[in-house]
Coordinates of C-alpha atoms in Angstrom, one line a residue:
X7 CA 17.8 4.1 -29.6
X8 CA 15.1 1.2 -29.0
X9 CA 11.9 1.6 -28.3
X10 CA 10.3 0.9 -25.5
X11 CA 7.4 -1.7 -25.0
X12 CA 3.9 -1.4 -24.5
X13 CA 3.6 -1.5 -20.7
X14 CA 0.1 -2.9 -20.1
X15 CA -1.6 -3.5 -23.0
X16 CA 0.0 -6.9 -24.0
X17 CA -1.1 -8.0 -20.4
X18 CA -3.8 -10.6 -21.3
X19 CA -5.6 -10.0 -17.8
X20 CA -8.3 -8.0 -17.1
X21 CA -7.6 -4.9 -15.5
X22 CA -10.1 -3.0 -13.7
X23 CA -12.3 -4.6 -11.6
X24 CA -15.9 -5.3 -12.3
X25 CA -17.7 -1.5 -12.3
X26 CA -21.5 -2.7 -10.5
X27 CA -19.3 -4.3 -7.7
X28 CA -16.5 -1.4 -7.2
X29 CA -19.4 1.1 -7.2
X30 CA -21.8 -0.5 -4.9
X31 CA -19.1 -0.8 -2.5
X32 CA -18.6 2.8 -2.8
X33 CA -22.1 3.6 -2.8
X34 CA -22.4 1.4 0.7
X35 CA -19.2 3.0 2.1
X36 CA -21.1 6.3 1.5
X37 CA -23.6 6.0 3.5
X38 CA -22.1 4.2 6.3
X39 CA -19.6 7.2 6.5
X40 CA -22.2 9.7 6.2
X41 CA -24.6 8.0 8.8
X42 CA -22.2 6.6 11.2
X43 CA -18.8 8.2 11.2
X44 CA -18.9 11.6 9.7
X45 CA -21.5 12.8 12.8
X46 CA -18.7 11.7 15.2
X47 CA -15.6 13.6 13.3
X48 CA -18.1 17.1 13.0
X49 CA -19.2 16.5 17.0
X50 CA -15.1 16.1 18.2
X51 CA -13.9 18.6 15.3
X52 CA -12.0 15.5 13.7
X53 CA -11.3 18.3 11.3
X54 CA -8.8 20.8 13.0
X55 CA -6.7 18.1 14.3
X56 CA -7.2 15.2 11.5
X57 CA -8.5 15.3 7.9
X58 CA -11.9 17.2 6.3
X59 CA -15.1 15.2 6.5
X60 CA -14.7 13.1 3.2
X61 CA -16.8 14.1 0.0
X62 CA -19.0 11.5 -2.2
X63 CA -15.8 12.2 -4.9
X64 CA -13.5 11.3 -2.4
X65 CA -14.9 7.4 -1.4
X66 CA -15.6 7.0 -5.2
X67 CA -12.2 8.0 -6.9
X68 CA -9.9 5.8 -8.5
X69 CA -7.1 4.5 -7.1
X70 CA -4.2 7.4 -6.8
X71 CA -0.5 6.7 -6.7
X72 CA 2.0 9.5 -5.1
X73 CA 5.0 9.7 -6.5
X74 CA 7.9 11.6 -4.7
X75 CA 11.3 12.5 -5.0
X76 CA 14.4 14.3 -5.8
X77 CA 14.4 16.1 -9.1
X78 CA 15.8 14.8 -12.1
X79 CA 15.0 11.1 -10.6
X80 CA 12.3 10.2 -13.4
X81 CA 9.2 10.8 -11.9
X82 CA 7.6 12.5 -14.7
X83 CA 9.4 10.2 -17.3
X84 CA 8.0 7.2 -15.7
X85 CA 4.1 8.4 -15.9
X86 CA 4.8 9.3 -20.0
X87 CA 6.6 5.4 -19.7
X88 CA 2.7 4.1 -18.1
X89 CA 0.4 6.4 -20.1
X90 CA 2.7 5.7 -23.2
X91 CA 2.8 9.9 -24.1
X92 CA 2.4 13.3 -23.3
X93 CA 0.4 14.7 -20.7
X94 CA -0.6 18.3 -20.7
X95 CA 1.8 20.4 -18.6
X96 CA 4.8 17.8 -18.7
X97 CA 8.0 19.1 -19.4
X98 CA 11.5 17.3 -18.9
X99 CA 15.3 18.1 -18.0
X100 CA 18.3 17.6 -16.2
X101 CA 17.4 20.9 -14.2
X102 CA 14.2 20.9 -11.8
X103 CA 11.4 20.6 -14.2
X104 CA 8.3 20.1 -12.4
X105 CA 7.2 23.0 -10.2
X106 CA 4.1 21.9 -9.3
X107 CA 1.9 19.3 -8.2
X108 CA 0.2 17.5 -11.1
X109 CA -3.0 14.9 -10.9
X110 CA -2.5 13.2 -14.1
X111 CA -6.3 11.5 -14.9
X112 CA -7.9 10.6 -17.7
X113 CA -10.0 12.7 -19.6
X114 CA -12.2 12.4 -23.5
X115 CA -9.4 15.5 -24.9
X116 CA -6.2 16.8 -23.5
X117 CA -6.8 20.1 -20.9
X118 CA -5.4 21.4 -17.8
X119 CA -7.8 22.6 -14.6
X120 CA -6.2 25.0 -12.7
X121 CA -6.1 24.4 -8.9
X122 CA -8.6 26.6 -8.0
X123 CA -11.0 25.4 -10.3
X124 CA -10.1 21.7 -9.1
X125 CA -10.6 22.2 -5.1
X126 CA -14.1 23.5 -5.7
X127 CA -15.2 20.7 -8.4
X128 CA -17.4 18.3 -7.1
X129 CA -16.5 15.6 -9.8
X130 CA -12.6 15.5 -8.1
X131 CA -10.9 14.6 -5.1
X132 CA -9.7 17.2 -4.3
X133 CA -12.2 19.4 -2.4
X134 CA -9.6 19.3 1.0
X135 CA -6.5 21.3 -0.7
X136 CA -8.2 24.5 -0.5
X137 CA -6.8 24.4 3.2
X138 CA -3.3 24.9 1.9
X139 CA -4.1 28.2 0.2
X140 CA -4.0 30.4 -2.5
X141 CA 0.0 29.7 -2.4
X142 CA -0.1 25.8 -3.1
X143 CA -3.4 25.6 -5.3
X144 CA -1.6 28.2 -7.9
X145 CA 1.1 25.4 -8.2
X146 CA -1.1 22.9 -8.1
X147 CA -3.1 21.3 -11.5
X148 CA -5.0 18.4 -13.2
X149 CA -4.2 17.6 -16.1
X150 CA -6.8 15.3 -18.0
X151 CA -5.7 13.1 -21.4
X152 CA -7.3 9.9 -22.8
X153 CA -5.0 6.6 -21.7
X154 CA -6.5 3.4 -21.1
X155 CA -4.3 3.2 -17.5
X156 CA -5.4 6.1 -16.3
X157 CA -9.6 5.0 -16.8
X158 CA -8.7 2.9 -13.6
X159 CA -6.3 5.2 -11.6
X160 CA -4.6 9.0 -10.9
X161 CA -1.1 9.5 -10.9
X162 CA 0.3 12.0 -9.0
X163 CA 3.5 13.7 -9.9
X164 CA 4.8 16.1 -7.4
X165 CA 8.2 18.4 -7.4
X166 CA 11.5 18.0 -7.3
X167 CA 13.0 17.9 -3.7
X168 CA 15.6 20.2 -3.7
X169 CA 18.4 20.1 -0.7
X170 CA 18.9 23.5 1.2
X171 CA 16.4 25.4 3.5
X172 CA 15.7 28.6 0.1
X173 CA 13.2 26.0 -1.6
X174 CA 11.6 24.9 1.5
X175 CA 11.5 28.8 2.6
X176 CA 9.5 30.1 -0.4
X177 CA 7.4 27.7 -1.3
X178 CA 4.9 29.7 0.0
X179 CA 2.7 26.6 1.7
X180 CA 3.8 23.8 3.8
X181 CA 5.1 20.8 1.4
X182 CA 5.2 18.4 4.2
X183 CA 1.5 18.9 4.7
X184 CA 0.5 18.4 1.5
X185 CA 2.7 15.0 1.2
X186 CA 0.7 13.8 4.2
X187 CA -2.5 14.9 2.9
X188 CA -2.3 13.1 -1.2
X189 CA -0.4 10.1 1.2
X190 CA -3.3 9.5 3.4
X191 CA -5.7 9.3 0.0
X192 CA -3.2 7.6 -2.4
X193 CA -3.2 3.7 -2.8
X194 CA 0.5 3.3 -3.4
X195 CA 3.2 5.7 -3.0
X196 CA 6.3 5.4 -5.4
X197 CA 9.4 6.9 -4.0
X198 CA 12.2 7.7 -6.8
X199 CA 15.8 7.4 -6.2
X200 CA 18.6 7.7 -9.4
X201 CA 21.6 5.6 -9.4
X202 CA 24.0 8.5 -9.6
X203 CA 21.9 10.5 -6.9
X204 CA 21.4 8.9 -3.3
X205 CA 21.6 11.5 -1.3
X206 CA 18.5 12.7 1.0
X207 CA 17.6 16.1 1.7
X208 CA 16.1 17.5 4.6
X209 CA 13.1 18.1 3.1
X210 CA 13.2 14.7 1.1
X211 CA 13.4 13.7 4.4
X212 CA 10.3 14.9 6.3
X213 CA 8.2 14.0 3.4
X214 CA 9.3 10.6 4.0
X215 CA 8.4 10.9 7.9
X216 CA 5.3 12.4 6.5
X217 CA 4.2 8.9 5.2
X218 CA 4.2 7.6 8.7
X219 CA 1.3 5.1 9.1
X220 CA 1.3 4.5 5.2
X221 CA 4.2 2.0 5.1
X222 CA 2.5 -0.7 3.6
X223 CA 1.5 1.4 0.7
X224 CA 5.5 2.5 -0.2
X225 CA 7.8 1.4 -2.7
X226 CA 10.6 2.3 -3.7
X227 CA 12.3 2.7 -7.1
X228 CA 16.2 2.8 -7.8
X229 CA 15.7 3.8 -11.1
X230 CA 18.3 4.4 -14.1
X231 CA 19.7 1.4 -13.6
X232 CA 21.4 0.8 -16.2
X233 CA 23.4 3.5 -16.2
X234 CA 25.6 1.6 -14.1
X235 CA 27.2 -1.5 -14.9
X236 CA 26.5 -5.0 -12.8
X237 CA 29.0 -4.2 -10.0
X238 CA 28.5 -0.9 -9.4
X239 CA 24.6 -1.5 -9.0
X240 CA 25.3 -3.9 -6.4
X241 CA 27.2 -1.0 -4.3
X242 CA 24.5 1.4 -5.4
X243 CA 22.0 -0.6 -4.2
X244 CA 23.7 -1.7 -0.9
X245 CA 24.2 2.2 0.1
X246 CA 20.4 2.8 -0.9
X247 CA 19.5 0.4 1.7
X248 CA 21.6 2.0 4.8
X249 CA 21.0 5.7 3.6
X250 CA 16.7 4.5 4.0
X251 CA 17.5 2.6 7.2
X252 CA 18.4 5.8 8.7
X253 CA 15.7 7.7 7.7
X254 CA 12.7 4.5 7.5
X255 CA 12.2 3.6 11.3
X256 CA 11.0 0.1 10.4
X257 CA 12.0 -3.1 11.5
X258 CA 11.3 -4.6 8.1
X259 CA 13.0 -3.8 5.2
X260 CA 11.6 -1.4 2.7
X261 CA 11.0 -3.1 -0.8
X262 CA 13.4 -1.8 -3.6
X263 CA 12.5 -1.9 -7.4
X264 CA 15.5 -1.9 -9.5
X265 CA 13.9 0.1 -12.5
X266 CA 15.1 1.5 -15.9
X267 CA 11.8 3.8 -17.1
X268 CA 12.8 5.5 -20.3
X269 CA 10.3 6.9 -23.2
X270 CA 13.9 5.5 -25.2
X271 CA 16.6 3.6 -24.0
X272 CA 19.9 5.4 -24.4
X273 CA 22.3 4.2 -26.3
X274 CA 25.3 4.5 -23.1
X275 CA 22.4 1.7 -21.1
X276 CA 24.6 -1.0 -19.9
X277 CA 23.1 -4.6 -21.1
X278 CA 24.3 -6.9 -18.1
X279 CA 21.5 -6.3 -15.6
X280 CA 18.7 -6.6 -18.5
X281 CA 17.3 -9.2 -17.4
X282 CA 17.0 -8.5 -13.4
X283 CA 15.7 -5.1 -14.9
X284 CA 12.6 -6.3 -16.7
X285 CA 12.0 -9.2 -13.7
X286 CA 11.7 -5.7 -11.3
X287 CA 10.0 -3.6 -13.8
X288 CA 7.5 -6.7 -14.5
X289 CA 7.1 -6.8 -10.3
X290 CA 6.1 -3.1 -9.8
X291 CA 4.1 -2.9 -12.5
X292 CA 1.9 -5.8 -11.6
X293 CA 1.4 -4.1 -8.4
X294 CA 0.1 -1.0 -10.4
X295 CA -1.6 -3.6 -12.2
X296 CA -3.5 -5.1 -9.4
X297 CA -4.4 -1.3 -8.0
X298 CA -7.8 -1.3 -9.5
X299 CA -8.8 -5.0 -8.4
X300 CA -8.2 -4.6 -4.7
X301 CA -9.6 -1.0 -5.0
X302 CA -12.9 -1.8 -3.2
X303 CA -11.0 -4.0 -0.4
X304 CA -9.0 -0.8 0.2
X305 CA -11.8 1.5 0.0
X306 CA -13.0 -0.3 3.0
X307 CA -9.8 -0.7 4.3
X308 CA -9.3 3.4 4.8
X309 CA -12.8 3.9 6.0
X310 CA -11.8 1.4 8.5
X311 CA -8.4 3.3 9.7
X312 CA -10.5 6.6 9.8
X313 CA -13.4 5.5 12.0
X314 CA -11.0 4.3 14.6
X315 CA -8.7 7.4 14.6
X316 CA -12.0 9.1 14.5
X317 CA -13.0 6.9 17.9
X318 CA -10.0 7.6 19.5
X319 CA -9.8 11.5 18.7
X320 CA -13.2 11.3 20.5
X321 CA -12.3 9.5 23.3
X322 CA -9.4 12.1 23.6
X323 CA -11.5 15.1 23.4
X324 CA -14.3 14.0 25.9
X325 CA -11.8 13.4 28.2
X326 CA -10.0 16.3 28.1
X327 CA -13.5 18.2 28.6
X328 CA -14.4 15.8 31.7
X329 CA -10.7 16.7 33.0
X330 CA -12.0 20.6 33.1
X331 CA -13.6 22.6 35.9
X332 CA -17.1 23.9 36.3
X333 CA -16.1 27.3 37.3
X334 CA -12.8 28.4 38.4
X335 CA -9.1 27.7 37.1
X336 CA -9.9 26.4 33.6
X337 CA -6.7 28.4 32.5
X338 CA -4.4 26.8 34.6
X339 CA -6.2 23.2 34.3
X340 CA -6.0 23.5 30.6
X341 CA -2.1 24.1 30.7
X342 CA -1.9 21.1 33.0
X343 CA -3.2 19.4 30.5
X344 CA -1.6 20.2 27.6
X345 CA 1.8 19.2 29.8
X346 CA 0.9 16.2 30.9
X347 CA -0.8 15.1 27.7
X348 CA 1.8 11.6 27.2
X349 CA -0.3 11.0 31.1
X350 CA -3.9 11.9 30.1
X351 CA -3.2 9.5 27.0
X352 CA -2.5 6.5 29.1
X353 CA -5.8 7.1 31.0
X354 CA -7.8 7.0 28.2
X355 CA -5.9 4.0 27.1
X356 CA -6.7 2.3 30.3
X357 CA -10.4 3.9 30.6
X358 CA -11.2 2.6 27.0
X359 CA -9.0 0.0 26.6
X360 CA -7.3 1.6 23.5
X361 CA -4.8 0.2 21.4
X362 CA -1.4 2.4 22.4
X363 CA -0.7 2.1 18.4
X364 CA -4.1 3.9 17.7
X365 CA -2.9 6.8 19.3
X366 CA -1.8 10.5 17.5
X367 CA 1.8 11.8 18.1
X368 CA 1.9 13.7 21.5
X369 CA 4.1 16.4 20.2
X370 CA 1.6 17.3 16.9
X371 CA -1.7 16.8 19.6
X372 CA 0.0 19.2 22.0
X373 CA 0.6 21.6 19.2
X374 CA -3.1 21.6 17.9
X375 CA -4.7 21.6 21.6
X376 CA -3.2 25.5 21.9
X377 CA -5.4 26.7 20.0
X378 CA -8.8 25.7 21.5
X379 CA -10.2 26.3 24.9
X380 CA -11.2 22.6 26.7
X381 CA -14.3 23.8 28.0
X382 CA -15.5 24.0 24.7
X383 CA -14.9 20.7 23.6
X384 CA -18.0 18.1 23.2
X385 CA -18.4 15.7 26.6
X386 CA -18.7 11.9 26.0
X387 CA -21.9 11.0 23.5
X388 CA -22.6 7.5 23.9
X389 CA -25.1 7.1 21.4
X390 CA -22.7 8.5 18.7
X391 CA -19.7 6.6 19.5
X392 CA -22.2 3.4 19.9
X393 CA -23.6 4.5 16.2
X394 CA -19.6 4.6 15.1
X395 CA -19.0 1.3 16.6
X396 CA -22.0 -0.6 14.9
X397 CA -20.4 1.0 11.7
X398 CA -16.6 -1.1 12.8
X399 CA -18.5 -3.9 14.3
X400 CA -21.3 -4.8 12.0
X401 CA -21.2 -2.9 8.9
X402 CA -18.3 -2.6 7.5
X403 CA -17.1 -6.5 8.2
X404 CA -20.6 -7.0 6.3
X405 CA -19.0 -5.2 3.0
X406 CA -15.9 -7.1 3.5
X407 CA -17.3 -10.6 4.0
X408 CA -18.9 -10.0 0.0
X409 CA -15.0 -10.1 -1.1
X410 CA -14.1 -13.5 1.1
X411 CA -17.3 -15.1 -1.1
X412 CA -15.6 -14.6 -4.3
X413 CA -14.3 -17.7 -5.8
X414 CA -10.6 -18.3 -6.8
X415 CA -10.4 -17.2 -10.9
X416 CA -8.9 -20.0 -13.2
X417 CA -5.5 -20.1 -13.9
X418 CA -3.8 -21.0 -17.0
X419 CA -1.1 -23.5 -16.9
X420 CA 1.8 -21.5 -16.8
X421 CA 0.4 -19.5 -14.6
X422 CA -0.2 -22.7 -12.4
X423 CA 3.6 -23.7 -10.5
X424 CA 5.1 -20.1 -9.1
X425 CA 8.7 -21.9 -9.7
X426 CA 8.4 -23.3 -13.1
X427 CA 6.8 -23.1 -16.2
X428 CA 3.6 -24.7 -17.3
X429 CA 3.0 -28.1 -15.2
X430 CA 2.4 -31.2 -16.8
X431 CA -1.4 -31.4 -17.4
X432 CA -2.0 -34.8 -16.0
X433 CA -2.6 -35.8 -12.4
X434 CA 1.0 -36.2 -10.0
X435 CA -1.0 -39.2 -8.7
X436 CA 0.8 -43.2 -9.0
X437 CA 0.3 -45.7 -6.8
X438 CA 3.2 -47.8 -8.5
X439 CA 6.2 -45.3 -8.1
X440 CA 8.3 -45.9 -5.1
X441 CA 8.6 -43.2 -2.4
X442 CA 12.5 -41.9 -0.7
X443 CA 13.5 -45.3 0.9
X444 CA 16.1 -43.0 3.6
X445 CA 12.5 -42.5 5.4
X446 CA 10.3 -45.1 7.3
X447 CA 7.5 -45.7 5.5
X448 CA 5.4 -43.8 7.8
X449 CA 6.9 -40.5 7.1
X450 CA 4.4 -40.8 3.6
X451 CA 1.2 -41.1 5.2
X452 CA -0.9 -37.8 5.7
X453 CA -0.8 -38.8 9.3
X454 CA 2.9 -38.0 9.4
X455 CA 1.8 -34.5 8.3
X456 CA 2.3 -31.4 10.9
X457 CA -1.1 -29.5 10.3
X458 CA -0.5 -28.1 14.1
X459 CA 2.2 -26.5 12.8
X460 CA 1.7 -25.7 8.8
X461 CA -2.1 -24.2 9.2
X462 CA -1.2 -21.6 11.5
X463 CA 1.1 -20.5 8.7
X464 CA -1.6 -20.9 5.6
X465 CA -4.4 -18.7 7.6
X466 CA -1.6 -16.0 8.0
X467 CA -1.3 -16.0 4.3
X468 CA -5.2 -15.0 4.1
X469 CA -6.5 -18.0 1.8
X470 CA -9.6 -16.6 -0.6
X471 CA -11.9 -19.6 -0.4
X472 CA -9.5 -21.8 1.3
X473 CA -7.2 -21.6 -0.9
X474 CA -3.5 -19.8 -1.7
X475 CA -2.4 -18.8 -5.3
X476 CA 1.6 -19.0 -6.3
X477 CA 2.1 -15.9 -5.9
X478 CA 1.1 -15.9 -2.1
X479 CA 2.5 -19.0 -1.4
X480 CA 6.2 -17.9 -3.2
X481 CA 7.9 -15.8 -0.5
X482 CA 6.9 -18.2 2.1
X483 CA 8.2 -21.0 0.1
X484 CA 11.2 -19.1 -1.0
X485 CA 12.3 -18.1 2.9
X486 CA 12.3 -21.7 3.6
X487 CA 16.2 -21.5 1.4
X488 CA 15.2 -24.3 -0.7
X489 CA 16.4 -23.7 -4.7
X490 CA 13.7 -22.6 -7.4
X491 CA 14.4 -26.5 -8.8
X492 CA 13.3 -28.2 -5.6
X493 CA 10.5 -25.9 -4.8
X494 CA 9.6 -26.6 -8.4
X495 CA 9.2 -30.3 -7.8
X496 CA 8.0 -29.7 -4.4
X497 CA 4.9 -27.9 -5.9
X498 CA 4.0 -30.2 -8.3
X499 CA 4.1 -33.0 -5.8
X500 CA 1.5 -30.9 -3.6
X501 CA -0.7 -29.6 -6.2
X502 CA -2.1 -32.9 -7.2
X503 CA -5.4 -31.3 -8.2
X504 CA -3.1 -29.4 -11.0
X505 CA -5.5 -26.1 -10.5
X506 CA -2.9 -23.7 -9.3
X507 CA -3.4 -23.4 -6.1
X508 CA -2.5 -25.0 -2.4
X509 CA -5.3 -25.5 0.2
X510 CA -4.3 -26.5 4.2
X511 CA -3.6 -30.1 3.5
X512 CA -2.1 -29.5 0.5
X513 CA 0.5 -26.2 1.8
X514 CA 0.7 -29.1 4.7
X515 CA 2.2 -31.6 2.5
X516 CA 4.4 -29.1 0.3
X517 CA 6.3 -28.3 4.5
X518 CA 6.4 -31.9 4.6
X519 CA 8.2 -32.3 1.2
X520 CA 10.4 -29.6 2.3
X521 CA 11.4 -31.0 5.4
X522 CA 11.9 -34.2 4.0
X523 CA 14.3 -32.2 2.0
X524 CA 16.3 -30.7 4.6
X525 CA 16.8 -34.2 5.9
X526 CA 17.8 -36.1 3.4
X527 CA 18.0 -34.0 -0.1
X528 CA 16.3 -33.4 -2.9
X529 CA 16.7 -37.4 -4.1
X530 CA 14.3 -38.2 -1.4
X531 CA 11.5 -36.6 -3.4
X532 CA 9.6 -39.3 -4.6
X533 CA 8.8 -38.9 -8.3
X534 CA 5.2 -38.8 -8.0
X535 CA 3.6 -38.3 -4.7
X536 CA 2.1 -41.9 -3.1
X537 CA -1.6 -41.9 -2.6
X538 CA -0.9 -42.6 1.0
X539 CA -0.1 -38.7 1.3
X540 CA -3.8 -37.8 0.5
X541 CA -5.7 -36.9 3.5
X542 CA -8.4 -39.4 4.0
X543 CA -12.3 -38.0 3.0

């Protein structure tokens, strides 16, 4: 059996971001919650339709990754694959293992917390769970042991989903709950497949409708790959796709890691995949890799998302109160109400000019609204929901302009061309070198360049200081169907500063190169690109 390779630790980068700036960011989102956004959750009781008012430990922890699925799928192999050993409490088979749910952080000697203990320590996030009762916090633990990936993140491992309503019946506490509660805190949210298991349970199920809202934080693992040779992982992976298109009611496709996470390889592994294998394994795990970087943009990010359900929910509930009585017939008018809830949605929509999207379900709203009387509901504050937009408005696009100031970091030169390896460290520049003679001459002169067209496309791409790295630029580049090899070419041609990235008039050339391409092939491509193409200073 081989062994398997140090995950992280022969990654040159640096890994978690810089400490004063991720905890100033969380010292400003503090207050701002606490001053701005919190008084308008505890004034509409946010609470008993929502989320808990967030702690201090909640806007300061690290970033958490869920992992879900079936049992015997590899969950709890693959955190012993990241944290490169034993946690305490792990335990692996074939059978369902994992009984409970585990918060794997990092900790100065191995020790389990009990749930209990957890839900009531101020030092964790995890103050909210006590909701789900005694039943769920006796199967729920931390479990703290030094590892260098977990001082900049928590991994969540959760049970096995079993198929058959007996699981789901005596668990004791709603599972689906308590999916949507870690998903609405987690930063990614992993969910494990196995190459000889594809099938997805009911319960599997809802916890995947449980993520709703969360999309852009899912993956999804086919792991065990090479348990199957090359062909039959192409048919694997094809029937993974249409078994998540039924259940994933996305018009874009869901992201699929092929993944092989083993503490040893076995000696059965098929070879013929290897290297697809380690390019997916290298892809996911530079998204766990960039987790604690973009921590702070997506501590924002969530504050953001709350405030405006938060808005919304308030909107909802002062209208609901306006709709009632003074004296007589609030019984029937609530039941009225409740009915015709989809209607009295659409007025506030119309009244407030609310995004339909920003909206709760109408089914789980209905639900929750039975057990409250209307007349007791808060009326319209304008002073808090003016204090709540400031917070939107003002100052949370003040914490995230601080991240647009940050300069682009120096790349190394292979780092520098997304298509090849390292670029030739001299300037693509030449004045002598003749240009693709199929074209008129004009077609290489910057003025031939379609900005109108290209810079709509670069600002959708988010440039950090007017600029786009590779791997921003790549799966733009890539959709245009050019080949690795001309997109190669085509970026050195653009680049002509050599520093790794593409600014407008630059991306704006590479379209230009492209489409000069499409026209008349990859021989058109001049060898060096003509001054002429430089946009004029």
């Amino acid at each position: 059996m081989t062994t398997r390779q140090n995950t992280f630790r022969g990654d040159s980068r640096p890994f978690p971001p810089p400490k004063d700036t991720y905890d100033q960011v969380c010292r400003d989102l503090t207050s701002i919650y606490k001053k701005k956004i919190r008084p308008l959750e505890t004034t509409y009781n946010f609470e008993g339709f929502h989320s808990a008012p967030l702690t201090d430990s909640d806007i300061s922890a690290k970033p958490m990754v869920l992992l879900l699925g079936q049992y015997s799928t590899g969950k709890t192999t693959f955190i012993k694959h990241l944290i490169e050993g034993d946690y305490p409490g792990s335990h692996i088979g074939v059978e369902p293992t994992t009984d409970r749910f585990v918060a794997v952080m990092n900790g100065n000697t191995p020790r389990v917390i009990p749930g209990n203990a957890a839900a009531v320590s101020a030092d964790l996030p995890f103050r909210g769970l006590d909701r789900f009762g005694q039943a769920f916090l006796s199967r729920f633990q931390v479990s703290q042991c030094p590892s260098p990936l977990l001082e900049n993140m928590t991994l969540i491992d959760t049970p096995g989903i079993l198929a058959g309503n007996k699981q789901r019946i005596e668990r004791g506490y709603d599972f689906t709950k308590t999916i949507e509660w870690f998903a609405q805190r987690s930063d990614l949210i992993l969910l494990f497949f196995d190459s000889h298991k594809l099938d997805i349970s009911d319960e599997f199920k809802s916890s995947i409708f449980a993520l709703k809202g969360q999309e852009e934080k899912v993956r999804v693992i086919l792991n065990k790959s090479d348990m199957v040779d090359q062909q039959q992982l192409m048919r694997v992976y094809g029937a993974l796709m249409w078994s998540l298109g039924k259940v994933i009611q996305t018009p874009e496709v869901m992201r699929v890691f092929l993944g092989s996470f083993w503490l040893h390889r076995p000696t059965n592994a098929f070879e013929d995949c290897r290297a697809l294998l380690d390019a997916e394994q290298a892809d996911l795990l530079k998204d766990l890799r960039d987790l604690p970087r973009n921590a702070s943009i997506r501590k924002v990010n969530e504050i953001v998302k709350r405030a405006r359900l938060a808005k919304v929910h308030a909107y909802i509930i002062g209208h609901l109160r306006k709709e009632m009585p003074s004296v007589f017939g609030k019984k029937s008018k609530q039941k009225e109400l409740i009915q015709n809830l989809s209607s009295e949605f659409l007025k506030v929509q119309q009244l407030y000019s609310v995004p339909a999207g920003d909206f709760p379900s109408v089914a789980e709203f209905r639900k929750l609204l039975e057990a409250y009387k209307f007349e007791n509901f808060a009326k319209i504050r304008e002073p808090i929901l003016a204090t709540a937009e400031e917070a939107l408005a003002v100052d949370l696009p003040r914490i995230m302009s601080q991240f647009h100031q940050q300069n682009n970091p120096l790349l190394e030169l292979s780092q520098k061309n997304p298509f090849l390896g390292p670029p030739e460290p001299f300037n693509a520049l030449n004045t002598n070198q003749s240009q693709g003679s199929d074209f008129p001459p004009s077609y290489w002169h910057f003025a031939s360049v379609d900005k109108a067209t290209s810079t709509p496309i670069f600002r959708s791409l988010n440039p950090i200081d007017g600029k786009i790295n590779g791997s921003t630029a790549k799966p733009y580049l890539v959709s245009t169907g050019m080949s690795v090899e001309v997109l190669a070419k085509v970026w050195k041609l653009a680049d002509w500063d050599v520093d790794g990235y593409l600014d407008e008039d630059e991306f704006a050339v590479a379209l230009h190169l492209i489409r000069a391409v499409e026209s008349g092939g990859v021989s058109i491509l001049p060898e060096t690109l003509p001054r002429s193409m430089l946009p004029s200073s």
